[in-house]
Tab-separated table of C-alpha atoms in Angstrom:
chain	number	residue	atom	x	y	z
A	1	MET	CA	-8.895	-11.048	1.465
A	2	THR	CA	-10.840	-13.563	3.507
A	3	SER	CA	-14.235	-12.988	5.041
A	4	MET	CA	-14.624	-11.415	8.458
A	5	THR	CA	-17.283	-10.871	11.079
A	6	THR	CA	-19.789	-8.283	9.937
A	7	ARG	CA	-19.810	-5.232	12.176
A	8	PRO	CA	-18.864	-1.554	11.763
A	9	VAL	CA	-15.193	-0.673	12.096
A	10	THR	CA	-14.700	2.131	14.600
A	11	ARG	CA	-11.817	4.578	14.833
A	12	ARG	CA	-10.590	2.593	17.826
A	13	SER	CA	-10.345	-0.596	15.772
A	14	ALA	CA	-8.704	1.319	12.941
A	15	VAL	CA	-5.678	2.192	15.051
A	16	LEU	CA	-5.213	-1.293	16.468
A	17	GLY	CA	-2.575	-1.973	13.827
A	18	ILE	CA	-0.589	0.849	15.422
A	19	THR	CA	-1.228	0.283	19.111
A	20	ALA	CA	-1.037	-3.497	19.235
A	21	ALA	CA	2.428	-3.635	17.752
A	22	ALA	CA	3.552	-0.710	19.913
A	23	ALA	CA	2.503	-2.556	23.061
A	24	THR	CA	4.488	-5.582	21.962
A	25	LEU	CA	7.524	-3.437	21.272
A	26	ALA	CA	7.578	-1.763	24.656
A	27	ARG	CA	8.269	-4.925	26.614
A	28	PRO	CA	11.722	-6.017	25.413
A	29	SER	CA	13.349	-2.565	25.524
A	30	VAL	CA	14.892	-3.151	28.955
A	31	LEU	CA	16.591	-6.312	27.759
A	32	LEU	CA	19.090	-4.414	25.618
A	33	ALA	CA	19.955	-1.675	28.052
A	34	GLN	CA	23.629	-2.715	28.115
A	35	SER	CA	24.123	-3.699	24.445
A	36	THR	CA	24.493	-1.821	21.189
A	37	GLY	CA	24.110	-2.537	17.496
A	38	ARG	CA	23.586	-0.922	14.115
A	39	ILE	CA	20.364	-1.389	12.188
A	40	VAL	CA	20.049	-0.046	8.655
A	41	VAL	CA	16.524	0.477	7.322
A	42	VAL	CA	16.084	0.980	3.576
A	43	GLY	CA	12.842	2.710	2.609
A	44	GLY	CA	11.170	5.563	4.469
A	45	GLY	CA	7.488	4.852	3.916
A	46	PHE	CA	4.885	3.552	6.333
A	47	GLY	CA	6.880	0.398	7.125
A	48	GLY	CA	10.438	1.694	7.175
A	49	ALA	CA	9.836	4.949	9.039
A	50	ALA	CA	7.681	3.187	11.648
A	51	CYS	CA	10.350	0.519	12.103
A	52	ALA	CA	13.165	3.056	12.490
A	53	ARG	CA	11.274	5.074	15.107
A	54	ALA	CA	10.237	1.948	16.999
A	55	LEU	CA	13.812	0.644	17.115
A	56	LYS	CA	15.158	3.899	18.500
A	57	ARG	CA	12.368	4.140	21.065
A	58	ALA	CA	12.999	0.562	22.168
A	59	GLN	CA	16.696	1.144	22.777
A	60	VAL	CA	18.092	4.642	22.830
A	61	ASP	CA	21.734	3.555	22.331
A	62	LEU	CA	20.906	1.447	19.268
A	63	GLN	CA	22.300	3.069	16.121
A	64	VAL	CA	19.476	3.276	13.582
A	65	ILE	CA	20.083	4.500	10.030
A	66	LEU	CA	17.173	5.192	7.660
A	67	ILE	CA	18.089	5.435	3.967
A	68	ASP	CA	15.687	6.871	1.383
A	69	PRO	CA	16.503	8.953	-1.694
A	70	ASN	CA	13.301	10.981	-1.361
A	71	ALA	CA	13.263	13.924	1.017
A	72	VAL	CA	9.462	13.875	0.784
A	73	PHE	CA	7.330	10.739	0.979
A	74	THR	CA	3.996	10.919	-0.876
A	75	ALA	CA	1.402	8.649	0.716
A	76	CYS	CA	-0.916	6.478	-1.363
A	77	PRO	CA	-3.886	6.316	1.066
A	78	LEU	CA	-6.414	9.026	0.101
A	79	SER	CA	-4.413	9.832	-3.065
A	80	ASN	CA	-7.446	8.808	-5.132
A	81	GLU	CA	-9.106	11.901	-3.687
A	82	VAL	CA	-6.306	13.975	-5.210
A	83	ILE	CA	-7.073	12.441	-8.613
A	84	ALA	CA	-10.721	13.391	-8.200
A	85	GLY	CA	-9.852	16.963	-7.221
A	86	LEU	CA	-10.995	16.594	-3.607
A	87	HIS	CA	-7.542	16.950	-1.992
A	88	ASP	CA	-4.313	18.729	-2.843
A	89	ILE	CA	-1.200	16.594	-3.248
A	90	GLU	CA	0.495	18.491	-0.405
A	91	ALA	CA	-1.871	16.784	2.053
A	92	GLN	CA	-0.208	13.481	1.080
A	93	GLN	CA	3.401	14.562	1.594
A	94	PHE	CA	5.594	13.960	4.621
A	95	GLY	CA	9.262	14.479	5.449
A	96	HIS	CA	11.550	12.597	7.835
A	97	GLU	CA	12.575	15.543	10.015
A	98	LYS	CA	10.715	14.299	13.077
A	99	VAL	CA	12.100	10.795	12.582
A	100	ALA	CA	15.608	12.299	12.615
A	101	ALA	CA	14.741	14.364	15.694
A	102	GLU	CA	14.266	11.122	17.632
A	103	GLY	CA	17.884	10.139	17.006
A	104	VAL	CA	17.527	8.196	13.759
A	105	THR	CA	20.238	9.000	11.207
A	106	VAL	CA	18.453	9.810	7.938
A	107	ILE	CA	20.473	9.507	4.717
A	108	GLY	CA	19.000	10.832	1.475
A	109	GLN	CA	20.624	8.393	-0.926
A	110	THR	CA	19.754	5.403	-3.101
A	111	VAL	CA	21.107	2.024	-2.032
A	112	THR	CA	22.801	0.460	-5.050
A	113	THR	CA	24.512	-2.639	-3.616
A	114	ILE	CA	23.914	-5.029	-0.737
A	115	ALA	CA	26.617	-7.463	0.378
A	116	PRO	CA	24.911	-9.901	2.780
A	117	GLU	CA	28.100	-11.826	3.610
A	118	GLN	CA	29.867	-8.626	4.631
A	119	ARG	CA	26.662	-7.215	6.156
A	120	SER	CA	27.077	-3.994	4.259
A	121	VAL	CA	25.067	-1.719	1.990
A	122	MET	CA	26.513	0.797	-0.450
A	123	THR	CA	24.814	4.015	-1.473
A	124	ALA	CA	24.960	5.780	-4.836
A	125	ASP	CA	27.624	8.180	-3.560
A	126	GLY	CA	29.967	5.249	-2.857
A	127	VAL	CA	29.582	5.119	0.917
A	128	ALA	CA	29.553	1.616	2.464
A	129	LEU	CA	27.499	1.194	5.628
A	130	PRO	CA	27.903	-1.956	7.744
A	131	TYR	CA	24.957	-3.371	9.654
A	132	ASP	CA	24.113	-5.963	12.282
A	133	ARG	CA	20.608	-6.291	10.874
A	134	LEU	CA	19.170	-4.850	7.669
A	135	VAL	CA	15.477	-4.013	7.199
A	136	LEU	CA	14.138	-3.620	3.668
A	137	SER	CA	10.887	-1.726	3.195
A	138	PRO	CA	11.047	-0.946	-0.529
A	139	GLY	CA	7.353	-1.081	-1.381
A	140	ILE	CA	6.500	-2.231	-4.898
A	141	ASP	CA	7.968	-2.017	-8.360
A	142	PHE	CA	6.187	-2.862	-11.586
A	143	HIS	CA	6.478	-6.165	-13.409
A	144	PHE	CA	6.471	-4.554	-16.839
A	145	GLU	CA	7.486	-7.790	-18.570
A	146	ALA	CA	4.105	-9.256	-17.626
A	147	LEU	CA	2.249	-6.575	-19.612
A	148	PRO	CA	3.724	-6.321	-23.143
A	149	GLY	CA	3.910	-2.803	-24.523
A	150	TYR	CA	3.736	-1.064	-21.146
A	151	ASP	CA	6.808	0.522	-19.563
A	152	GLU	CA	7.951	3.727	-17.862
A	153	ALA	CA	7.714	5.664	-21.122
A	154	ALA	CA	4.175	4.428	-21.770
A	155	SER	CA	3.152	5.497	-18.260
A	156	GLU	CA	3.755	9.117	-19.275
A	157	THR	CA	0.765	8.930	-21.617
A	158	MET	CA	-1.196	6.101	-19.959
A	159	PRO	CA	-0.451	6.702	-16.257
A	160	HIS	CA	-0.572	4.024	-13.583
A	161	ALA	CA	-0.714	6.480	-10.645
A	162	TRP	CA	0.071	3.491	-8.421
A	163	LYS	CA	3.012	5.280	-6.842
A	164	ALA	CA	1.654	8.521	-5.482
A	165	GLY	CA	3.219	11.750	-6.699
A	166	ALA	CA	3.804	12.962	-10.247
A	167	GLN	CA	1.678	10.156	-11.712
A	168	THR	CA	-1.218	11.101	-9.435
A	169	LEU	CA	-1.179	14.646	-10.794
A	170	LEU	CA	-0.762	13.447	-14.390
A	171	LEU	CA	-3.921	11.353	-14.192
A	172	ARG	CA	-5.767	14.262	-12.598
A	173	ARG	CA	-4.718	16.606	-15.442
A	174	GLN	CA	-5.837	14.086	-18.047
A	175	LEU	CA	-9.281	13.863	-16.448
A	176	GLU	CA	-9.537	17.660	-16.366
A	177	ALA	CA	-8.582	17.880	-20.056
A	178	MET	CA	-11.000	15.175	-21.240
A	179	ASP	CA	-14.130	16.313	-23.077
A	180	ASP	CA	-17.522	15.585	-21.609
A	181	GLY	CA	-18.778	12.303	-23.034
A	182	GLY	CA	-15.363	10.644	-22.907
A	183	THR	CA	-14.428	7.269	-21.450
A	184	VAL	CA	-11.927	6.603	-18.675
A	185	ALA	CA	-10.603	3.037	-18.628
A	186	ILE	CA	-8.915	1.510	-15.587
A	187	ALA	CA	-6.889	-1.657	-16.182
A	188	VAL	CA	-6.753	-3.693	-12.960
A	189	PRO	CA	-4.142	-6.446	-12.464
A	190	ALA	CA	-4.529	-9.770	-10.709
A	191	ASN	CA	-3.462	-10.182	-7.090
A	192	PRO	CA	-1.123	-9.859	-5.300
A	193	SER	CA	-1.277	-6.106	-5.622
A	194	ARG	CA	-0.853	-3.046	-3.432
A	195	CYS	CA	-4.138	-2.208	-1.653
A	196	PRO	CA	-6.525	-4.569	-3.501
A	197	PRO	CA	-9.693	-2.409	-3.111
A	198	ALA	CA	-7.989	0.795	-4.293
A	199	PRO	CA	-8.730	0.450	-8.055
A	200	TYR	CA	-12.443	0.308	-7.283
A	201	GLU	CA	-12.224	3.284	-4.942
A	202	ARG	CA	-10.455	5.105	-7.778
A	203	ALA	CA	-13.214	4.189	-10.231
A	204	SER	CA	-15.770	5.503	-7.745
A	205	LEU	CA	-14.064	8.841	-7.168
A	206	ILE	CA	-13.378	9.369	-10.866
A	207	ALA	CA	-17.092	8.715	-11.424
A	208	HIS	CA	-17.863	11.347	-8.784
A	209	TYR	CA	-15.658	13.845	-10.590
A	210	LEU	CA	-17.272	13.032	-13.945
A	211	LYS	CA	-20.793	13.167	-12.528
A	212	THR	CA	-20.027	16.629	-11.161
A	213	LYS	CA	-18.019	18.051	-14.071
A	214	LYS	CA	-18.612	15.886	-17.161
A	215	PRO	CA	-21.850	13.962	-16.627
A	216	ARG	CA	-22.035	12.326	-20.066
A	217	SER	CA	-18.770	10.452	-19.474
A	218	LYS	CA	-18.191	6.832	-18.453
A	219	VAL	CA	-15.770	4.742	-16.388
A	220	LEU	CA	-14.766	1.320	-17.716
A	221	ILE	CA	-13.005	-1.184	-15.434
A	222	LEU	CA	-11.043	-3.914	-17.264
A	223	ASP	CA	-10.346	-6.439	-14.529
A	224	ALA	CA	-8.021	-9.451	-14.355
A	225	LYS	CA	-10.188	-10.806	-11.493
A	226	ASP	CA	-13.748	-12.053	-11.328
A	227	THR	CA	-14.231	-11.020	-7.708
A	228	PHE	CA	-12.624	-8.386	-5.525
A	229	SER	CA	-12.490	-7.198	-1.935
A	230	GLN	CA	-15.709	-5.576	-0.652
A	231	GLN	CA	-17.358	-6.098	-4.023
A	232	ARG	CA	-20.939	-5.966	-2.756
A	233	LEU	CA	-20.304	-2.676	-0.970
A	234	PHE	CA	-18.755	-1.095	-4.052
A	235	GLU	CA	-21.436	-2.332	-6.423
A	236	GLN	CA	-24.187	-1.145	-4.126
A	237	ALA	CA	-22.568	2.286	-3.898
A	238	TRP	CA	-22.131	2.481	-7.681
A	239	LYS	CA	-25.788	1.704	-8.259
A	240	GLU	CA	-26.899	4.191	-5.623
A	241	LEU	CA	-24.574	7.038	-6.592
A	242	TYR	CA	-23.622	6.633	-10.241
A	243	GLY	CA	-26.277	4.580	-12.025
A	244	ASP	CA	-24.778	3.104	-15.177
A	245	MET	CA	-21.773	5.440	-15.287
A	246	ILE	CA	-19.414	2.635	-14.164
A	247	GLU	CA	-19.071	-0.575	-16.189
A	248	ARG	CA	-16.872	-3.441	-15.045
A	249	ILE	CA	-15.699	-6.318	-17.258
A	250	GLY	CA	-14.309	-9.166	-15.164
A	251	LEU	CA	-11.869	-11.950	-15.994
A	252	SER	CA	-14.432	-14.478	-17.250
A	253	GLN	CA	-15.948	-11.781	-19.492
A	254	GLY	CA	-12.606	-11.065	-21.145
A	255	GLY	CA	-11.555	-8.163	-18.960
A	256	ARG	CA	-7.930	-9.208	-18.429
A	257	VAL	CA	-5.564	-6.847	-20.216
A	258	THR	CA	-2.995	-8.769	-22.275
A	259	SER	CA	-0.999	-5.946	-23.858
A	260	ILE	CA	-0.798	-2.204	-24.420
A	261	ASP	CA	-0.174	-0.168	-27.586
A	262	PRO	CA	1.013	3.196	-26.292
A	263	ALA	CA	1.353	4.672	-29.792
A	264	THR	CA	-2.413	4.467	-30.294
A	265	LYS	CA	-3.335	4.456	-26.575
A	266	THR	CA	-4.993	1.072	-27.118
A	267	ILE	CA	-5.689	-1.459	-24.355
A	268	VAL	CA	-5.801	-5.034	-25.648
A	269	THR	CA	-7.838	-7.656	-23.788
A	270	GLU	CA	-8.594	-11.301	-24.474
A	271	PHE	CA	-11.944	-10.466	-26.092
A	272	GLY	CA	-11.419	-7.036	-27.615
A	273	ASN	CA	-9.507	-3.766	-27.881
A	274	TYR	CA	-10.307	-0.437	-26.225
A	275	SER	CA	-9.102	3.070	-27.039
A	276	PRO	CA	-10.373	5.222	-24.154
A	277	ASP	CA	-9.925	8.964	-23.871
A	278	VAL	CA	-8.040	8.459	-20.593
A	279	ALA	CA	-6.266	5.182	-19.857
A	280	ASN	CA	-5.222	4.383	-16.288
A	281	VAL	CA	-3.106	1.231	-16.623
A	282	ILE	CA	-2.166	-0.428	-13.314
A	283	PRO	CA	0.463	-3.041	-14.216
A	284	PRO	CA	1.292	-6.284	-12.375
A	285	GLN	CA	3.591	-5.709	-9.414
A	286	ARG	CA	6.513	-7.191	-7.517
A	287	ALA	CA	8.783	-6.247	-4.634
A	288	GLY	CA	10.848	-3.077	-4.904
A	289	ARG	CA	14.072	-3.466	-6.886
A	290	ILE	CA	16.426	-3.342	-3.915
A	291	ALA	CA	14.888	-6.555	-2.554
A	292	GLU	CA	15.910	-8.335	-5.739
A	293	ILE	CA	19.408	-6.835	-5.518
A	294	ALA	CA	19.643	-8.225	-1.983
A	295	GLY	CA	18.660	-11.705	-3.184
A	296	ALA	CA	15.517	-11.640	-1.046
A	297	THR	CA	12.964	-12.268	-3.840
A	298	ASP	CA	11.877	-15.670	-5.122
A	299	ALA	CA	10.325	-16.719	-8.441
A	300	THR	CA	7.086	-14.877	-7.569
A	301	GLY	CA	8.916	-11.547	-7.467
A	302	TRP	CA	8.043	-11.128	-3.775
A	303	CYS	CA	10.005	-11.817	-0.583
A	304	PRO	CA	9.366	-14.960	1.489
A	305	ILE	CA	9.837	-14.247	5.194
A	306	ASP	CA	9.617	-15.810	8.620
A	307	PRO	CA	6.342	-14.190	9.761
A	308	VAL	CA	7.482	-14.113	13.405
A	309	THR	CA	10.690	-12.136	12.804
A	310	PHE	CA	10.192	-10.869	9.226
A	311	GLU	CA	13.646	-12.238	8.450
A	312	SER	CA	14.150	-13.247	4.843
A	313	LYS	CA	13.992	-16.966	4.174
A	314	LEU	CA	16.635	-16.484	1.488
A	315	VAL	CA	19.187	-14.130	3.079
A	316	LYS	CA	20.294	-14.128	6.711
A	317	ASN	CA	20.170	-10.987	8.835
A	318	ILE	CA	17.903	-9.224	6.340
A	319	HIS	CA	14.290	-8.489	7.264
A	320	VAL	CA	11.558	-7.494	4.800
A	321	ILE	CA	8.400	-5.599	5.745
A	322	GLY	CA	5.476	-3.927	4.019
A	323	ASP	CA	4.216	-4.445	0.487
A	324	ALA	CA	7.365	-6.296	-0.649
A	325	CYS	CA	6.922	-9.393	1.513
A	326	LEU	CA	4.891	-12.524	0.878
A	327	GLY	CA	2.465	-11.951	3.706
A	328	GLY	CA	-0.176	-14.557	2.946
A	329	GLY	CA	-3.592	-13.297	4.023
A	330	ILE	CA	-2.503	-9.885	5.257
A	331	PRO	CA	-3.140	-7.192	2.621
A	332	LYS	CA	-0.484	-4.910	1.185
A	333	SER	CA	-1.618	-1.711	2.859
A	334	ALA	CA	-0.260	1.261	4.805
A	335	SER	CA	-1.649	0.095	8.137
A	336	ALA	CA	-0.237	-3.401	7.635
A	337	ALA	CA	3.189	-1.966	6.769
A	338	ASN	CA	3.132	0.286	9.837
A	339	ALA	CA	2.250	-2.624	12.122
A	340	GLN	CA	4.833	-4.882	10.463
A	341	GLY	CA	7.502	-2.230	10.967
A	342	LYS	CA	6.855	-2.145	14.698
A	343	ALA	CA	6.618	-5.916	15.042
A	344	CYS	CA	9.861	-6.303	13.091
A	345	ALA	CA	11.547	-3.800	15.405
A	346	ALA	CA	10.383	-5.801	18.426
A	347	ALA	CA	11.748	-9.003	16.895
A	348	ILE	CA	15.121	-7.410	16.133
A	349	VAL	CA	15.427	-6.054	19.669
A	350	ASN	CA	14.854	-9.546	21.044
A	351	LEU	CA	17.181	-11.209	18.530
A	352	LEU	CA	20.031	-8.848	19.393
A	353	ALA	CA	19.424	-9.645	23.054
A	354	GLY	CA	19.536	-13.384	22.396
A	355	ARG	CA	15.875	-13.756	23.290
A	356	THR	CA	13.130	-15.579	21.393
A	357	PRO	CA	10.894	-13.073	19.587
A	358	GLU	CA	7.244	-12.992	20.538
A	359	THR	CA	4.616	-14.073	18.027
A	360	PRO	CA	3.096	-10.904	16.534
A	361	ARG	CA	-0.586	-10.219	16.073
A	362	LEU	CA	-1.149	-7.598	13.411
A	363	THR	CA	-4.137	-5.615	12.236
A	364	GLY	CA	-4.609	-4.428	8.670
A	365	VAL	CA	-7.200	-1.680	8.125
A	366	CYS	CA	-8.493	-0.287	4.855
A	367	TYR	CA	-10.915	2.581	4.299
A	368	ASN	CA	-12.556	3.233	0.945
A	369	ILE	CA	-14.129	6.537	-0.038
A	370	VAL	CA	-16.558	6.250	-2.949
A	371	ALA	CA	-17.877	9.821	-2.771
A	372	PRO	CA	-17.508	12.761	-0.379
A	373	GLY	CA	-19.182	11.724	2.854
A	374	TYR	CA	-19.617	8.102	1.746
A	375	GLY	CA	-17.137	5.490	2.944
A	376	PHE	CA	-16.773	1.959	4.246
A	377	SER	CA	-14.011	-0.081	5.805
A	378	LEU	CA	-12.411	-3.446	6.327
A	379	ALA	CA	-10.182	-4.622	9.158
A	380	GLY	CA	-8.575	-7.984	9.784
A	381	ASN	CA	-6.395	-9.541	12.485
A	382	TYR	CA	-3.486	-11.713	11.392
A	383	GLN	CA	-1.062	-14.115	13.055
A	384	PRO	CA	1.722	-16.367	11.763
A	385	ARG	CA	0.805	-19.870	10.737
A	386	GLY	CA	3.516	-21.824	9.013
A	387	ASP	CA	5.345	-19.539	6.599
A	388	ILE	CA	2.632	-16.895	6.207
A	389	PHE	CA	0.134	-14.719	8.052
A	390	VAL	CA	-3.427	-15.972	8.261
A	391	GLU	CA	-6.534	-14.130	9.335
A	392	VAL	CA	-7.837	-14.884	12.813
A	393	GLU	CA	-11.002	-13.917	14.627
A	394	GLY	CA	-11.799	-10.330	15.463
A	395	GLY	CA	-11.866	-8.705	12.034
A	396	ALA	CA	-14.645	-6.440	10.850
A	397	THR	CA	-16.163	-5.097	7.668
A	398	SER	CA	-18.835	-2.509	7.098
A	399	PRO	CA	-22.313	-4.035	6.745
A	400	VAL	CA	-23.847	-3.984	3.287
A	401	ASP	CA	-27.266	-2.889	4.483
A	402	ALA	CA	-26.316	0.134	6.551
A	403	PRO	CA	-27.931	3.562	6.870
A	404	ARG	CA	-26.314	6.470	5.071
A	405	GLU	CA	-25.330	7.883	8.448
A	406	LEU	CA	-22.836	5.044	8.908
A	407	ARG	CA	-21.315	5.697	5.483
A	408	THR	CA	-20.909	9.371	6.415
A	409	ARG	CA	-19.359	8.488	9.756
A	410	GLU	CA	-16.899	6.061	8.195
A	411	ALA	CA	-15.829	8.637	5.619
A	412	ALA	CA	-14.979	10.964	8.503
A	413	GLU	CA	-13.195	8.107	10.301
A	414	ALA	CA	-11.066	7.554	7.205
A	415	GLU	CA	-9.772	11.103	7.425
A	416	ARG	CA	-9.034	10.721	11.144
A	417	TRP	CA	-7.317	7.378	10.516
A	418	PHE	CA	-5.058	9.001	7.925
A	419	GLN	CA	-4.082	11.760	10.338
A	420	THR	CA	-3.415	9.186	13.063
A	421	ILE	CA	-1.265	6.807	11.042
A	422	THR	CA	0.769	9.515	9.345
A	423	ALA	CA	1.476	11.217	12.683
A	424	ASP	CA	2.398	7.866	14.211
A	425	THR	CA	4.739	7.052	11.298
A	426	PHE	CA	6.334	10.388	10.449
A	427	GLY	CA	5.738	12.452	13.584
C-alpha cells in the first residue's frame, strides 16, 4: 500500500467507502425507471451483498438474484479477536434475511457452471439461471500449488484461519491447548493477499493472549516480505506492549516459507526449518474458484477488470468485485469490497440504460487492533488510472508518535466501523 498523508482517521472518514459510493449510485436510478433486467450476483460477502442491495435500491423493478451456498456469512474483520479469545465467533456472523427483505432473491446454492455466451449460470441442483449482467464476488481461494506440502488436509492440523469460521476456532483451540513456553509460528505469504496488515494484527493479538495466559511463550513471524503495511506502527506497539515476545524474520533473512511437512508439523524456509507448537500457515492466494470457471482469471490467478465498470477484461457482461479482482493500489479489504459493490451497481445501472458510467472514487479503510484498547488505522482514496486503481490525495494513516489516548480512541472506532459496515452490507 502506498504512503498517505499523516493524520488520524476519524469514524467519519472510515465510512467514506460506504457513503461515497452510495451517493454515486443514487443519481442514475431515475434513468431506468421504464426498463427491466436480471442481474445475478455470485457471492454474498461484503462485495456481493452490498452490490445486490444497491442494485435493488437503484431500480426497484430490476430483478436481482444473490447466490451463495452459505446461509451464514462469517466476517474476517475483527476475527483475529476471536482467535485471541476477545470476541465470540457469533459476533462475526451475518445472514441474508434483510437483503432478501429488500426484494433480492437469495438462493442458497453453489454455482457450478457459467456459460458466458448463453449468459447463464447453473447451480449444483441443476437449475440454470439466465442473466443480463453477472457479478462475481467470490473472495479468495488458496494457491496450494505454490506452497508444496500444504493443502486442505494439512490445514486441519496447521490452520490458515484466513477464511473466517471453523478455521478461526481451530486456531483458537490450538492456542488454548498449547503449554506455556511454547512457540506459535505464523507463515505470511507475499502480496497480493487479503488484508495485508492482518497477519501482523494476528501476531499482536496472539501475543496479547500469550502474555495474559502463557507468558513464557513466543510468537515467530516467518515472512515472505521485507516490509509490510504500517510496519512502524506495529513494531512500535510490539516493543511497547510485548517486549521480545514477537520475533519477525523477513524475506532477506530467510523468512520465506518454501514448503510444509504436515506429518511432522515442520515449516521449511530458505535458511532453516521450524517445528512450532502451533503453526498458522497462511498460503498464497488467488481469486475464488468460480472466477476461474467463468474464464475471468489470468495467469496471475486474479481477475483483470475495467476499473470504471468492474467488467472483466476477459469475459463480456461479467463484472468482478472485491478480493478477486486485480485492483492495483486498492487493498483487498472489506471496506474496499463494499465500496466496489456499490460502484459496480451504479455502473451496471448506467450500462443497462445505455449511459456512460461515471468514474468511481473509492475509499479503502483498515483498522488494526494490537491489544484491547490499542488500535490504529489506514485509509486511502482510489480512482481508475489505465487498467487499475491508483491512490489519490486525501488518504490518512495514524501517526507513529501519538498519545495512548488516540490508540484507545481508534480501537473504539474500529468496533463502531465494524457495526456500521456490517449493518450497511447485511442490514
